[in-house]
Short mmCIF file of N, CA and C in Angstrom, two decimals:
data_model
loop_
_atom_site.label_atom_id
_atom_site.label_comp_id
_atom_site.label_asym_id
_atom_site.label_seq_id
_atom_site.Cartn_x
_atom_site.Cartn_y
_atom_site.Cartn_z
N MET A 1 70.60 -16.25 54.88
CA MET A 1 69.86 -17.05 53.74
C MET A 1 69.67 -18.34 54.49
N PRO A 2 68.49 -19.07 54.32
CA PRO A 2 68.15 -20.41 55.08
C PRO A 2 69.09 -21.32 54.30
N GLU A 3 69.05 -22.39 55.09
CA GLU A 3 69.98 -23.63 54.59
C GLU A 3 68.98 -24.20 53.31
N ILE A 4 69.66 -24.75 52.19
CA ILE A 4 68.75 -25.23 51.14
C ILE A 4 69.29 -26.58 50.67
N GLY A 5 70.29 -26.93 51.48
CA GLY A 5 71.13 -28.29 50.91
C GLY A 5 70.17 -29.45 50.70
N TYR A 6 69.04 -29.66 51.45
CA TYR A 6 68.16 -30.72 51.38
C TYR A 6 67.58 -30.57 49.89
N PHE A 7 67.47 -29.60 49.05
CA PHE A 7 66.98 -29.25 47.83
C PHE A 7 68.06 -29.51 46.82
N HIS A 8 69.31 -29.83 47.06
CA HIS A 8 70.43 -29.85 46.17
C HIS A 8 70.03 -30.64 44.79
N PRO A 9 69.51 -31.80 45.19
CA PRO A 9 69.20 -32.97 44.02
C PRO A 9 68.21 -32.25 42.99
N GLN A 10 66.97 -31.65 43.47
CA GLN A 10 66.11 -31.13 42.69
C GLN A 10 66.64 -29.87 41.96
N ILE A 11 67.12 -28.95 42.50
CA ILE A 11 67.96 -27.94 41.90
C ILE A 11 68.77 -27.86 40.84
N VAL A 12 69.79 -28.86 40.90
CA VAL A 12 70.85 -29.08 40.02
C VAL A 12 70.14 -29.75 38.72
N HIS A 13 68.97 -30.43 38.64
CA HIS A 13 68.18 -31.02 37.65
C HIS A 13 67.68 -29.83 37.12
N PHE A 14 67.30 -28.83 37.48
CA PHE A 14 66.66 -27.48 36.80
C PHE A 14 67.93 -26.66 36.14
N VAL A 15 69.20 -26.67 36.60
CA VAL A 15 70.36 -26.19 36.17
C VAL A 15 70.56 -26.82 34.88
N VAL A 16 70.79 -27.94 34.88
CA VAL A 16 71.32 -28.85 33.66
C VAL A 16 70.21 -28.55 32.59
N ALA A 17 68.99 -28.91 32.87
CA ALA A 17 67.96 -28.63 31.76
C ALA A 17 67.76 -27.20 31.15
N LEU A 18 67.87 -26.17 32.15
CA LEU A 18 67.70 -24.91 31.63
C LEU A 18 68.89 -24.40 30.91
N LEU A 19 69.86 -24.74 31.26
CA LEU A 19 71.08 -24.17 30.68
C LEU A 19 71.64 -24.75 29.43
N PHE A 20 71.62 -26.21 29.25
CA PHE A 20 71.73 -26.98 28.13
C PHE A 20 70.69 -26.54 27.02
N ALA A 21 69.25 -26.44 27.42
CA ALA A 21 68.50 -25.97 26.51
C ALA A 21 68.58 -24.53 26.15
N GLY A 22 69.10 -23.73 27.19
CA GLY A 22 69.35 -22.16 26.81
C GLY A 22 70.42 -22.00 25.82
N VAL A 23 71.52 -22.86 25.86
CA VAL A 23 72.61 -22.66 25.00
C VAL A 23 72.18 -23.17 23.56
N LEU A 24 71.60 -24.33 23.50
CA LEU A 24 71.05 -24.86 22.36
C LEU A 24 70.08 -23.98 21.50
N VAL A 25 69.24 -23.24 22.23
CA VAL A 25 68.33 -22.35 21.79
C VAL A 25 68.93 -21.22 21.29
N ARG A 26 69.94 -20.57 22.01
CA ARG A 26 70.77 -19.47 21.72
C ARG A 26 71.37 -19.75 20.17
N TRP A 27 72.00 -21.02 20.06
CA TRP A 27 72.81 -21.26 18.71
C TRP A 27 71.69 -21.31 17.69
N VAL A 28 70.55 -21.62 17.98
CA VAL A 28 69.59 -21.92 16.73
C VAL A 28 68.96 -20.59 16.69
N SER A 29 68.82 -19.71 17.56
CA SER A 29 68.26 -18.49 17.44
C SER A 29 69.29 -17.47 16.34
N LEU A 30 70.41 -17.90 16.45
CA LEU A 30 71.43 -17.22 15.49
C LEU A 30 71.22 -17.28 14.18
N THR A 31 70.55 -18.35 13.85
CA THR A 31 70.06 -18.56 12.32
C THR A 31 69.04 -17.23 11.88
N GLY A 32 68.28 -16.91 12.71
CA GLY A 32 67.47 -15.80 12.38
C GLY A 32 66.27 -16.46 11.82
N LYS A 33 66.02 -17.78 11.56
CA LYS A 33 64.72 -18.41 11.01
C LYS A 33 63.63 -18.35 11.87
N LEU A 34 63.97 -18.37 13.07
CA LEU A 34 62.69 -18.39 14.00
C LEU A 34 63.00 -17.09 15.15
N PRO A 35 62.54 -15.90 14.88
CA PRO A 35 62.59 -14.91 15.64
C PRO A 35 62.35 -14.74 17.27
N TRP A 36 61.32 -15.66 17.45
CA TRP A 36 60.69 -15.69 18.91
C TRP A 36 61.93 -16.46 19.59
N LEU A 37 62.93 -17.23 19.13
CA LEU A 37 64.05 -18.18 19.99
C LEU A 37 64.50 -17.33 20.72
N GLY A 38 65.12 -16.00 20.18
CA GLY A 38 66.11 -15.03 20.92
C GLY A 38 65.45 -14.93 22.32
N PRO A 39 64.47 -14.41 22.52
CA PRO A 39 63.98 -14.19 23.88
C PRO A 39 63.85 -15.26 24.72
N GLY A 40 63.37 -16.48 24.13
CA GLY A 40 63.52 -17.81 24.92
C GLY A 40 64.72 -18.24 25.19
N ALA A 41 65.75 -18.01 24.33
CA ALA A 41 67.13 -18.21 25.06
C ALA A 41 67.55 -17.55 26.06
N THR A 42 67.47 -16.16 25.92
CA THR A 42 67.77 -15.25 27.02
C THR A 42 66.94 -15.82 28.33
N THR A 43 65.62 -16.08 28.10
CA THR A 43 64.96 -16.31 29.32
C THR A 43 65.29 -17.86 30.05
N LEU A 44 65.70 -18.62 29.12
CA LEU A 44 66.30 -20.01 29.60
C LEU A 44 67.47 -19.74 30.47
N LEU A 45 68.40 -18.94 29.73
CA LEU A 45 69.72 -18.85 30.12
C LEU A 45 69.84 -18.23 31.59
N LEU A 46 69.07 -17.01 31.64
CA LEU A 46 68.85 -16.16 32.83
C LEU A 46 68.19 -17.07 34.04
N ALA A 47 67.26 -17.82 33.65
CA ALA A 47 66.68 -18.77 34.73
C ALA A 47 67.66 -19.73 35.06
N GLY A 48 68.34 -20.13 34.15
CA GLY A 48 69.48 -21.17 34.58
C GLY A 48 70.47 -20.91 35.35
N THR A 49 70.96 -19.65 34.99
CA THR A 49 71.86 -18.96 36.02
C THR A 49 71.47 -18.91 37.33
N LEU A 50 70.23 -18.34 37.46
CA LEU A 50 69.62 -18.11 38.68
C LEU A 50 69.86 -19.48 39.60
N ALA A 51 69.29 -20.60 38.60
CA ALA A 51 69.36 -21.80 39.41
C ALA A 51 70.64 -22.29 40.02
N ALA A 52 71.54 -21.78 38.82
CA ALA A 52 72.89 -22.36 39.21
C ALA A 52 73.56 -21.71 40.45
N VAL A 53 73.34 -20.63 40.64
CA VAL A 53 73.61 -19.91 41.78
C VAL A 53 72.96 -20.45 43.16
N ALA A 54 71.68 -21.01 43.16
CA ALA A 54 71.02 -21.72 43.90
C ALA A 54 71.62 -22.97 44.23
N ALA A 55 72.15 -23.56 43.19
CA ALA A 55 72.82 -24.92 43.13
C ALA A 55 73.98 -24.86 44.06
N VAL A 56 74.87 -23.74 43.72
CA VAL A 56 76.06 -23.75 44.41
C VAL A 56 75.53 -23.56 45.82
N LYS A 57 74.78 -22.69 45.97
CA LYS A 57 74.55 -22.52 47.66
C LYS A 57 73.82 -23.72 48.25
N SER A 58 72.97 -24.52 47.42
CA SER A 58 72.48 -25.66 48.24
C SER A 58 73.60 -26.58 48.33
N GLY A 59 74.42 -26.61 47.32
CA GLY A 59 75.69 -27.89 47.50
C GLY A 59 76.54 -27.46 48.60
N LEU A 60 76.79 -26.24 48.81
CA LEU A 60 77.56 -26.01 49.98
C LEU A 60 76.90 -26.30 51.24
N ASP A 61 75.78 -25.88 51.22
CA ASP A 61 74.94 -26.41 52.50
C ASP A 61 74.66 -27.86 52.74
N ALA A 62 75.08 -28.67 51.74
CA ALA A 62 74.58 -30.13 51.79
C ALA A 62 75.86 -30.84 52.00
N HIS A 63 77.17 -30.25 51.68
CA HIS A 63 78.20 -30.96 51.64
C HIS A 63 78.70 -31.64 53.11
N GLY A 64 78.53 -31.02 54.05
CA GLY A 64 78.93 -31.74 55.21
C GLY A 64 78.66 -33.01 55.47
N PRO A 65 77.40 -33.58 55.31
CA PRO A 65 77.11 -35.04 55.52
C PRO A 65 77.72 -35.81 54.48
N VAL A 66 77.75 -35.50 53.36
CA VAL A 66 78.19 -36.18 52.21
C VAL A 66 79.81 -36.54 52.40
N GLU A 67 80.51 -35.23 52.87
CA GLU A 67 81.80 -35.48 53.21
C GLU A 67 82.17 -36.67 54.24
N ARG A 68 81.20 -36.99 55.05
CA ARG A 68 81.59 -38.01 56.00
C ARG A 68 81.53 -39.22 55.47
N VAL A 69 80.85 -39.55 54.36
CA VAL A 69 80.94 -40.84 53.60
C VAL A 69 82.42 -41.14 53.43
N PRO A 70 82.83 -42.47 53.94
CA PRO A 70 84.31 -42.68 53.97
C PRO A 70 84.77 -42.77 52.49
N GLY A 71 86.10 -41.87 52.31
CA GLY A 71 86.70 -41.84 51.02
C GLY A 71 86.12 -40.83 50.18
N ALA A 72 84.84 -40.00 50.58
CA ALA A 72 84.18 -39.34 49.38
C ALA A 72 84.81 -37.88 49.57
N ARG A 73 85.44 -37.44 50.62
CA ARG A 73 86.00 -35.84 50.53
C ARG A 73 86.77 -35.39 49.37
N PRO A 74 87.38 -35.97 48.67
CA PRO A 74 88.12 -35.62 47.40
C PRO A 74 86.90 -35.41 46.18
N ALA A 75 86.15 -36.35 46.27
CA ALA A 75 85.13 -36.13 45.22
C ALA A 75 84.06 -35.12 45.33
N VAL A 76 83.86 -34.90 46.73
CA VAL A 76 83.05 -33.73 47.09
C VAL A 76 83.64 -32.38 46.62
N VAL A 77 84.91 -32.39 46.97
CA VAL A 77 85.73 -31.10 46.47
C VAL A 77 85.82 -30.64 44.92
N ALA A 78 85.95 -31.84 44.31
CA ALA A 78 86.07 -31.86 42.92
C ALA A 78 84.69 -31.22 42.33
N HIS A 79 83.71 -31.99 42.80
CA HIS A 79 82.35 -31.47 42.33
C HIS A 79 81.90 -29.94 42.78
N GLU A 80 82.30 -29.65 44.02
CA GLU A 80 82.10 -28.13 44.37
C GLU A 80 82.76 -27.31 43.49
N GLU A 81 84.16 -27.48 42.97
CA GLU A 81 84.99 -26.68 42.24
C GLU A 81 84.39 -26.85 41.05
N TRP A 82 84.04 -27.70 40.34
CA TRP A 82 83.16 -27.77 38.90
C TRP A 82 81.96 -26.89 38.87
N GLY A 83 80.99 -27.23 40.15
CA GLY A 83 79.99 -26.40 40.33
C GLY A 83 80.05 -25.08 40.28
N LYS A 84 80.96 -24.55 41.15
CA LYS A 84 81.39 -23.04 40.90
C LYS A 84 81.99 -22.38 39.68
N ARG A 85 82.53 -23.30 39.04
CA ARG A 85 83.17 -22.89 37.58
C ARG A 85 81.83 -22.67 36.75
N ALA A 86 81.00 -23.75 36.70
CA ALA A 86 80.00 -23.53 35.78
C ALA A 86 79.05 -22.29 36.13
N ARG A 87 78.78 -22.27 37.47
CA ARG A 87 77.99 -20.93 37.86
C ARG A 87 78.89 -19.78 37.33
N ASN A 88 80.11 -19.53 37.47
CA ASN A 88 80.85 -18.43 37.05
C ASN A 88 80.69 -18.17 35.64
N VAL A 89 80.84 -19.41 34.78
CA VAL A 89 80.77 -19.24 33.43
C VAL A 89 79.50 -18.77 32.88
N PHE A 90 78.35 -19.41 33.49
CA PHE A 90 77.12 -18.83 33.29
C PHE A 90 76.69 -17.46 33.88
N LEU A 91 77.19 -17.03 34.80
CA LEU A 91 77.29 -15.66 35.20
C LEU A 91 77.67 -14.50 33.87
N ALA A 92 78.80 -15.17 33.59
CA ALA A 92 79.42 -14.35 32.34
C ALA A 92 78.43 -14.43 31.00
N VAL A 93 77.80 -15.60 30.75
CA VAL A 93 76.92 -15.65 29.89
C VAL A 93 75.78 -14.84 29.97
N SER A 94 75.22 -14.77 31.15
CA SER A 94 73.92 -13.80 31.64
C SER A 94 74.35 -12.51 31.38
N GLY A 95 75.60 -12.19 31.84
CA GLY A 95 76.14 -10.64 31.58
C GLY A 95 76.20 -10.24 30.18
N LEU A 96 76.52 -11.36 29.31
CA LEU A 96 76.46 -11.02 27.66
C LEU A 96 75.08 -10.64 27.31
N GLU A 97 74.10 -11.74 27.69
CA GLU A 97 72.72 -11.73 27.34
C GLU A 97 72.08 -10.31 27.98
N ILE A 98 72.62 -9.77 29.11
CA ILE A 98 71.75 -8.50 29.51
C ILE A 98 72.33 -7.53 28.82
N LEU A 99 73.81 -7.46 28.29
CA LEU A 99 74.24 -6.41 27.75
C LEU A 99 73.56 -6.21 26.26
N ALA A 100 73.28 -7.44 25.69
CA ALA A 100 72.83 -7.58 24.53
C ALA A 100 71.43 -6.98 24.54
N LEU A 101 70.47 -7.27 25.59
CA LEU A 101 69.23 -6.54 25.70
C LEU A 101 69.61 -4.92 26.05
N ALA A 102 70.39 -4.54 26.51
CA ALA A 102 70.69 -3.14 26.81
C ALA A 102 71.08 -2.54 25.57
N LEU A 103 71.70 -3.46 24.64
CA LEU A 103 72.06 -2.56 23.14
C LEU A 103 71.13 -3.08 22.19
N ALA A 104 69.85 -3.14 22.35
CA ALA A 104 68.74 -3.67 21.38
C ALA A 104 68.77 -2.67 20.32
N ALA A 105 69.18 -1.32 20.60
CA ALA A 105 68.98 -0.52 19.28
C ALA A 105 70.43 -0.39 18.40
N ARG A 106 71.30 -1.19 18.99
CA ARG A 106 72.40 -1.36 18.12
C ARG A 106 72.76 -2.94 17.63
N PRO A 107 71.94 -3.24 16.60
CA PRO A 107 71.89 -4.57 16.11
C PRO A 107 73.28 -5.19 15.84
N GLY A 108 74.37 -4.52 15.32
CA GLY A 108 75.70 -5.11 15.13
C GLY A 108 76.26 -5.51 16.35
N ALA A 109 76.05 -4.55 17.43
CA ALA A 109 76.98 -4.88 18.56
C ALA A 109 76.25 -5.96 19.40
N ARG A 110 74.73 -5.93 19.30
CA ARG A 110 73.75 -6.81 19.96
C ARG A 110 74.17 -8.43 19.36
N ARG A 111 74.24 -8.38 18.05
CA ARG A 111 74.48 -9.50 17.55
C ARG A 111 75.83 -10.21 17.84
N GLY A 112 77.00 -9.30 17.99
CA GLY A 112 78.12 -9.83 18.41
C GLY A 112 78.25 -10.41 19.94
N LEU A 113 77.27 -9.81 20.78
CA LEU A 113 77.16 -10.25 22.34
C LEU A 113 76.39 -11.50 22.30
N LEU A 114 75.60 -11.64 21.22
CA LEU A 114 74.82 -13.00 21.45
C LEU A 114 75.63 -14.08 20.70
N VAL A 115 76.42 -13.99 19.69
CA VAL A 115 77.45 -14.82 19.23
C VAL A 115 78.35 -15.16 20.45
N ALA A 116 79.02 -14.04 20.98
CA ALA A 116 79.77 -14.45 22.31
C ALA A 116 79.10 -15.13 23.19
N SER A 117 78.00 -14.89 23.46
CA SER A 117 77.08 -15.68 24.54
C SER A 117 76.88 -17.08 24.03
N ALA A 118 76.60 -17.41 23.00
CA ALA A 118 76.58 -18.70 22.42
C ALA A 118 77.99 -19.57 22.50
N VAL A 119 78.89 -18.79 22.20
CA VAL A 119 80.32 -19.45 22.36
C VAL A 119 80.75 -19.75 23.66
N VAL A 120 80.66 -18.81 24.63
CA VAL A 120 81.02 -18.79 26.07
C VAL A 120 79.95 -19.90 26.79
N GLY A 121 78.74 -20.05 26.09
CA GLY A 121 77.59 -21.09 26.56
C GLY A 121 78.14 -22.30 26.42
N LEU A 122 78.83 -22.47 25.16
CA LEU A 122 78.91 -23.98 24.74
C LEU A 122 80.05 -24.33 25.59
N ALA A 123 81.16 -23.54 25.90
CA ALA A 123 82.22 -23.87 26.90
C ALA A 123 81.64 -23.95 28.38
N GLY A 124 80.67 -23.33 28.67
CA GLY A 124 79.97 -23.62 29.94
C GLY A 124 79.17 -24.78 30.02
N CYS A 125 78.67 -25.49 28.82
CA CYS A 125 78.06 -26.72 28.85
C CYS A 125 79.27 -27.99 29.13
N VAL A 126 80.46 -27.58 28.81
CA VAL A 126 81.43 -28.56 28.96
C VAL A 126 81.73 -28.47 30.52
N VAL A 127 81.84 -27.40 31.01
CA VAL A 127 82.16 -27.07 32.54
C VAL A 127 80.86 -27.67 33.34
N LEU A 128 79.60 -27.43 32.83
CA LEU A 128 78.41 -28.19 33.49
C LEU A 128 78.23 -29.34 33.39
N PHE A 129 78.69 -30.09 32.42
CA PHE A 129 78.88 -31.59 32.12
C PHE A 129 79.77 -32.35 33.09
N GLU A 130 80.99 -31.72 33.28
CA GLU A 130 81.89 -31.99 34.23
C GLU A 130 81.42 -31.74 35.66
N ALA A 131 80.79 -30.89 36.20
CA ALA A 131 80.06 -30.51 37.34
C ALA A 131 78.92 -31.89 37.66
N ALA A 132 78.28 -31.99 36.49
CA ALA A 132 77.32 -33.24 36.67
C ALA A 132 77.85 -34.42 36.92
N GLU A 133 78.70 -34.50 36.20
CA GLU A 133 79.50 -36.00 35.93
C GLU A 133 80.31 -36.25 37.38
N HIS A 134 80.81 -35.18 38.06
CA HIS A 134 81.37 -35.48 39.53
C HIS A 134 80.14 -35.53 40.46
N GLY A 135 79.21 -34.91 40.09
CA GLY A 135 77.83 -35.16 40.96
C GLY A 135 77.53 -36.77 40.92
N GLY A 136 77.30 -37.06 39.94
CA GLY A 136 76.96 -38.30 39.73
C GLY A 136 77.98 -39.51 40.50
N THR A 137 79.26 -39.33 40.09
CA THR A 137 80.01 -39.98 40.86
C THR A 137 79.85 -40.14 42.38
N LEU A 138 79.47 -38.76 43.05
CA LEU A 138 79.23 -38.61 44.42
C LEU A 138 78.05 -39.81 44.62
N VAL A 139 76.86 -39.62 43.79
CA VAL A 139 75.83 -40.33 44.13
C VAL A 139 75.95 -41.90 43.84
N TYR A 140 76.57 -42.22 42.66
CA TYR A 140 76.68 -43.67 42.31
C TYR A 140 77.95 -44.45 42.90
N SER A 141 79.00 -43.68 43.01
CA SER A 141 80.18 -44.50 43.73
C SER A 141 80.34 -44.30 45.08
N TYR A 142 79.72 -43.23 45.67
CA TYR A 142 80.16 -43.15 47.14
C TYR A 142 78.67 -43.01 48.06
N ALA A 143 77.59 -43.31 47.23
CA ALA A 143 76.31 -43.38 47.93
C ALA A 143 75.92 -41.85 48.56
N GLY A 144 76.40 -40.67 47.98
CA GLY A 144 76.19 -39.64 48.70
C GLY A 144 74.79 -39.10 48.47
N GLY A 145 74.24 -38.72 49.49
CA GLY A 145 72.97 -38.58 49.58
C GLY A 145 71.94 -39.55 49.76
N VAL A 146 72.34 -40.72 49.72
CA VAL A 146 71.33 -42.08 49.80
C VAL A 146 71.50 -42.35 51.24
N GLY A 147 70.25 -41.93 51.93
CA GLY A 147 70.27 -42.38 53.39
C GLY A 147 71.06 -41.53 54.60
N ILE A 148 71.43 -40.37 53.91
CA ILE A 148 72.32 -39.51 54.70
C ILE A 148 71.30 -38.26 55.45
N ARG A 149 70.16 -38.34 54.67
CA ARG A 149 69.39 -37.27 55.08
C ARG A 149 68.63 -37.31 56.50
N SER A 150 68.33 -38.38 57.01
CA SER A 150 67.78 -38.82 58.18
C SER A 150 68.62 -38.82 59.31
N GLY A 151 70.11 -38.88 59.21
CA GLY A 151 70.81 -38.81 60.35
C GLY A 151 70.56 -40.36 60.98
N GLU A 152 70.15 -41.13 60.45
CA GLU A 152 69.88 -42.47 61.20
C GLU A 152 71.15 -43.41 60.47
N PRO A 153 71.94 -44.00 61.52
CA PRO A 153 72.96 -44.80 61.03
C PRO A 153 72.45 -45.95 60.02
N ASP A 154 71.44 -46.48 60.52
CA ASP A 154 70.76 -47.48 59.81
C ASP A 154 70.56 -47.10 58.42
N ASP A 155 70.08 -45.76 58.06
CA ASP A 155 69.87 -45.45 56.79
C ASP A 155 70.89 -45.48 55.69
N VAL A 156 72.17 -45.30 56.32
CA VAL A 156 73.31 -45.09 55.32
C VAL A 156 73.68 -46.49 54.77
#
């Protein structure tokens, strides 16, 4: 797989937008008032999870230069761990969503899976927020990403 570390900032913004929106839409879909929201929630959650997988890959590809910023290594490690946790939680959410799709003929079981997806997704939002918070610390407290892409010491 090619290195995609350069695109980490762009990818993570898609992750945050898709997954927070997906969880919100899943909760609203449970009211049953807007039937089209259910498939929309599934789409957002699956796309966000794929983006989360790419975000972890891109983050691991990008961590080397950021770790060389003086004092940043512990912050990089914390951000990586929260990012992996977020990916894993949303892989579980996606699994629940896929199971719900597979059990479309069994409305009771399907509804239970969608409720579970919403609950686990809410916990995932907390984990995702922590990953984003640690990423923000890297950028704003350690200047991670600022000037390190060119490799020129004058840019750092």
